[in-house]
Tab-separated table of C-alpha atoms in Angstrom:
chain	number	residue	atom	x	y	z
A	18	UNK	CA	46.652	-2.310	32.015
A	19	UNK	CA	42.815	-1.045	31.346
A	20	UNK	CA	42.514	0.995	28.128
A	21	UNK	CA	39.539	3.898	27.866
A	22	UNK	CA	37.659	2.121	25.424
A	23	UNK	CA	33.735	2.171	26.037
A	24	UNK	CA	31.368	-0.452	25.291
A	25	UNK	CA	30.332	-1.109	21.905
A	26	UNK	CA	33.995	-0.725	20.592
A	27	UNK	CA	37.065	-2.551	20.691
A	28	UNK	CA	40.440	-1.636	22.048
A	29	UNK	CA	43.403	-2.658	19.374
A	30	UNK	CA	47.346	-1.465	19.849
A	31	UNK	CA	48.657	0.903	17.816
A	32	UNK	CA	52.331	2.475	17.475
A	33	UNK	CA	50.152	6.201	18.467
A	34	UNK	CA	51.725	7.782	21.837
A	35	UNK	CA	48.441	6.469	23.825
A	36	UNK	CA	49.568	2.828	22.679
A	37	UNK	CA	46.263	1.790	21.952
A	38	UNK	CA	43.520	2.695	19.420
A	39	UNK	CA	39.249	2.317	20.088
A	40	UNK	CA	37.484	1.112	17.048
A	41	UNK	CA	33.527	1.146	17.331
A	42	UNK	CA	32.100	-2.126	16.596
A	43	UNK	CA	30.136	-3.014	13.385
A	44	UNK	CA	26.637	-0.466	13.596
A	45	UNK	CA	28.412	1.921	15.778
A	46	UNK	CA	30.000	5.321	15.423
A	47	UNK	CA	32.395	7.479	17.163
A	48	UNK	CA	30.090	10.012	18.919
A	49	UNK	CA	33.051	13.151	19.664
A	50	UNK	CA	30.544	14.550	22.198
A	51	UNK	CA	30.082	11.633	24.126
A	52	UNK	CA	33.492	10.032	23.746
A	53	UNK	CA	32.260	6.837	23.076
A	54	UNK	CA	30.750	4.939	20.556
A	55	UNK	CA	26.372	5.002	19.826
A	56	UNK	CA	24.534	3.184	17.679
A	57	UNK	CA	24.499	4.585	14.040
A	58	UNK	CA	20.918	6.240	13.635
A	59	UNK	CA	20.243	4.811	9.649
A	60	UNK	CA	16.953	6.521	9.729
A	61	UNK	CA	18.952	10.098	10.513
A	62	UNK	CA	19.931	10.119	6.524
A	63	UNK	CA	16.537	9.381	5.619
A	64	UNK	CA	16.848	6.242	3.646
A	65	UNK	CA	13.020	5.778	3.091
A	66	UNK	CA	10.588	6.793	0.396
A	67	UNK	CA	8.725	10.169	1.958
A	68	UNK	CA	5.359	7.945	2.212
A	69	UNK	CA	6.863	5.614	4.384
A	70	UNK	CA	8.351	5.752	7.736
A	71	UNK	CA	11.840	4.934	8.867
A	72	UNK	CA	12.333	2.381	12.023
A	73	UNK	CA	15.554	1.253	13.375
A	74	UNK	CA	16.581	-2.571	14.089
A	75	UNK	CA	19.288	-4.929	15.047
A	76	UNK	CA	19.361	-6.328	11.803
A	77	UNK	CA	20.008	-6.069	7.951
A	78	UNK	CA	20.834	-2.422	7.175
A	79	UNK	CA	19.818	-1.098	10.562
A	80	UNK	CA	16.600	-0.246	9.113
A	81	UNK	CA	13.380	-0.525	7.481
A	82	UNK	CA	11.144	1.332	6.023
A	83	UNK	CA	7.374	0.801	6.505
A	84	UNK	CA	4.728	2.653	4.242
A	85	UNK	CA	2.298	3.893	5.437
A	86	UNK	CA	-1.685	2.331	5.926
A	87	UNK	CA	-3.064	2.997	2.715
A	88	UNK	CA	0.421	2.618	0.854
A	89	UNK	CA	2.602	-0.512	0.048
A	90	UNK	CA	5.659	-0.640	-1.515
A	91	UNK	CA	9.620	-1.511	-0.432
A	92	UNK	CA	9.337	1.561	1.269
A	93	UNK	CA	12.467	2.835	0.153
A	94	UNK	CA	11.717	3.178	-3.573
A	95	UNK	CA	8.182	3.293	-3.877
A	96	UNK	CA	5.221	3.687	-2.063
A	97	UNK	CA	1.993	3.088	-3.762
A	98	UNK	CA	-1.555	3.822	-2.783
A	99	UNK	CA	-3.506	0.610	-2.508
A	100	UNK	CA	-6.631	0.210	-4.761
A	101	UNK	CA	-9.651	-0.318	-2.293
A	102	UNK	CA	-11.722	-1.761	-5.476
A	103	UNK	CA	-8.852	-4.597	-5.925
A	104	UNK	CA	-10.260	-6.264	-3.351
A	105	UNK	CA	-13.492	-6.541	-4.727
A	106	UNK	CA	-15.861	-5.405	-2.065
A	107	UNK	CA	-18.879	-4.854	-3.877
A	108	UNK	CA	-20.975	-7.101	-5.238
A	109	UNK	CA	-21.034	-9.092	-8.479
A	110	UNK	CA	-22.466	-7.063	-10.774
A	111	UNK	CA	-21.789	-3.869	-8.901
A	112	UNK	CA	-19.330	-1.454	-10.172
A	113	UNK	CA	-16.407	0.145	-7.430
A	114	UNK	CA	-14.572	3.590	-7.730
A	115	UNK	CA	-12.253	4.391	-5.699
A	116	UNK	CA	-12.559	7.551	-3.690
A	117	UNK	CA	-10.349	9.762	-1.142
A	118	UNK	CA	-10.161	7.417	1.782
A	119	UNK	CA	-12.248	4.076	0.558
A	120	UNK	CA	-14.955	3.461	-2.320
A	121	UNK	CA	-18.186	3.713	-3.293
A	122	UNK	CA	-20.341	0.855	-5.128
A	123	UNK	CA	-22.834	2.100	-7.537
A	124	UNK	CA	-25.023	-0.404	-10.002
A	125	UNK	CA	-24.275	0.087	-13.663
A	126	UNK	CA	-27.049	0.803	-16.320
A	127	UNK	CA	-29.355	-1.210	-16.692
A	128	UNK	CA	-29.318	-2.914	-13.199
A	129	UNK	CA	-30.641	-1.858	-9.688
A	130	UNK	CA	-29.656	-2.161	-6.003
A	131	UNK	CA	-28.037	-0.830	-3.358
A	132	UNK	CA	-24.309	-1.663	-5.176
A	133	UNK	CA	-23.952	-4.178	-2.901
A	134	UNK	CA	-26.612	-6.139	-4.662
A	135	UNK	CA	-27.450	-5.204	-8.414
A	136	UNK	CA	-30.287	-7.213	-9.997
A	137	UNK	CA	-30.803	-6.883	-13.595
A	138	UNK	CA	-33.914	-4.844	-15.000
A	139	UNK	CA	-35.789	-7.024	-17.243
A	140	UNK	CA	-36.528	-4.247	-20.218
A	141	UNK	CA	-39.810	-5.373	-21.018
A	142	UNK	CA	-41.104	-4.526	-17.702
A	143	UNK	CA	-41.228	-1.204	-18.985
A	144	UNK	CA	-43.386	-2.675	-21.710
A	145	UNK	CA	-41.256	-0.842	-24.930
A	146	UNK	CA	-43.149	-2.087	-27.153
A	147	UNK	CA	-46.712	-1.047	-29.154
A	148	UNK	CA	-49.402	-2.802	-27.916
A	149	UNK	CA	-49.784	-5.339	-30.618
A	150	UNK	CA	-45.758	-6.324	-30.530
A	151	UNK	CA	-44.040	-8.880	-28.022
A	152	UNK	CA	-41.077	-7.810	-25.609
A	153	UNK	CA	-37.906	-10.099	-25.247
A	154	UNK	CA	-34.885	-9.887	-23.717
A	155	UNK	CA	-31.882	-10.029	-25.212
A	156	UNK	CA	-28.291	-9.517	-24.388
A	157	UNK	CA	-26.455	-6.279	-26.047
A	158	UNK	CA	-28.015	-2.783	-25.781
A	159	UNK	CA	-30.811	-1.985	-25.741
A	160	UNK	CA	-31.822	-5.143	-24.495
A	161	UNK	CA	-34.391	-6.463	-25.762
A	162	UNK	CA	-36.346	-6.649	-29.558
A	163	UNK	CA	-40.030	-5.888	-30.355
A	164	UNK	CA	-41.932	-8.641	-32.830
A	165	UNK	CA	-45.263	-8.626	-34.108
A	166	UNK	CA	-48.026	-10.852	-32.873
């Protein structure tokens, strides 16, 4: 004798007048419009942090949760924006700030470039000194020291 049971569900006896009882197999559910048993929908609770986006799958929980491009995290707990200037994409001496959608490279004081390529300004160039006094660089602000000839 067939029992009713659909797919994705198993038929066991049972002392109930029908004889027989359907159980839905592991990551189903009894659908009571359909009759049968569908595939539980994981992401339908949502499970993942509201950054990230919710994907079903045939393994683990049923589900994972993905953040989204400029995000990384679990997805389920956090999602954290990612820090364009971590990656270091401007150059040596350059200084990175992170803006809305990417980052900007600037030279700091005392440099000058494009902030992909800083070069140092040599302070006596801008001759600081009086006429009869030498210019020399040195480290430390203001960068260089004036001493009679």
């Amino acid at each position: 004798e067939t029992h009713p049971c659909s797919g994705n569900s198993t038929c066991y006896q049972s002392d109930n007048p029908a004889g027989y009882v359907c159980v839905c197999d592991e990551g189903f559910q009894q659908d009571d419009a359909e009759g049968g048993c569908v595939k539980i929908d994981h992401c339908l609770t949502s499970p993942c942090h509201e950054l990230a986006t919710c994907f079903l799958v045939d393994t683990g929980p049923g589900y994972v949760c993905l953040c989204g491009d400029e995000y990384r995290g679990d997805g389920v707990t956090h999602c954290d924006k990612i820090d364009p200037c971590e990656a270091r994409p401007c150059g040596d001496d350059a200084v990175c700030t992170a803006t809305e959608g990417g980052f900007t490279c600037t030279c700091p004081e005392g440099f000058v470039g494009d902030g992909t390529t800083c070069e140092k300004v040599n302070p006596c160039d801008m001759e600081p000194c009086h006429r009869l006094a030498e210019c020399q660089e040195v480290d430390g602000a203001p960068g260089y020291t004036c001493k009679c000839r």
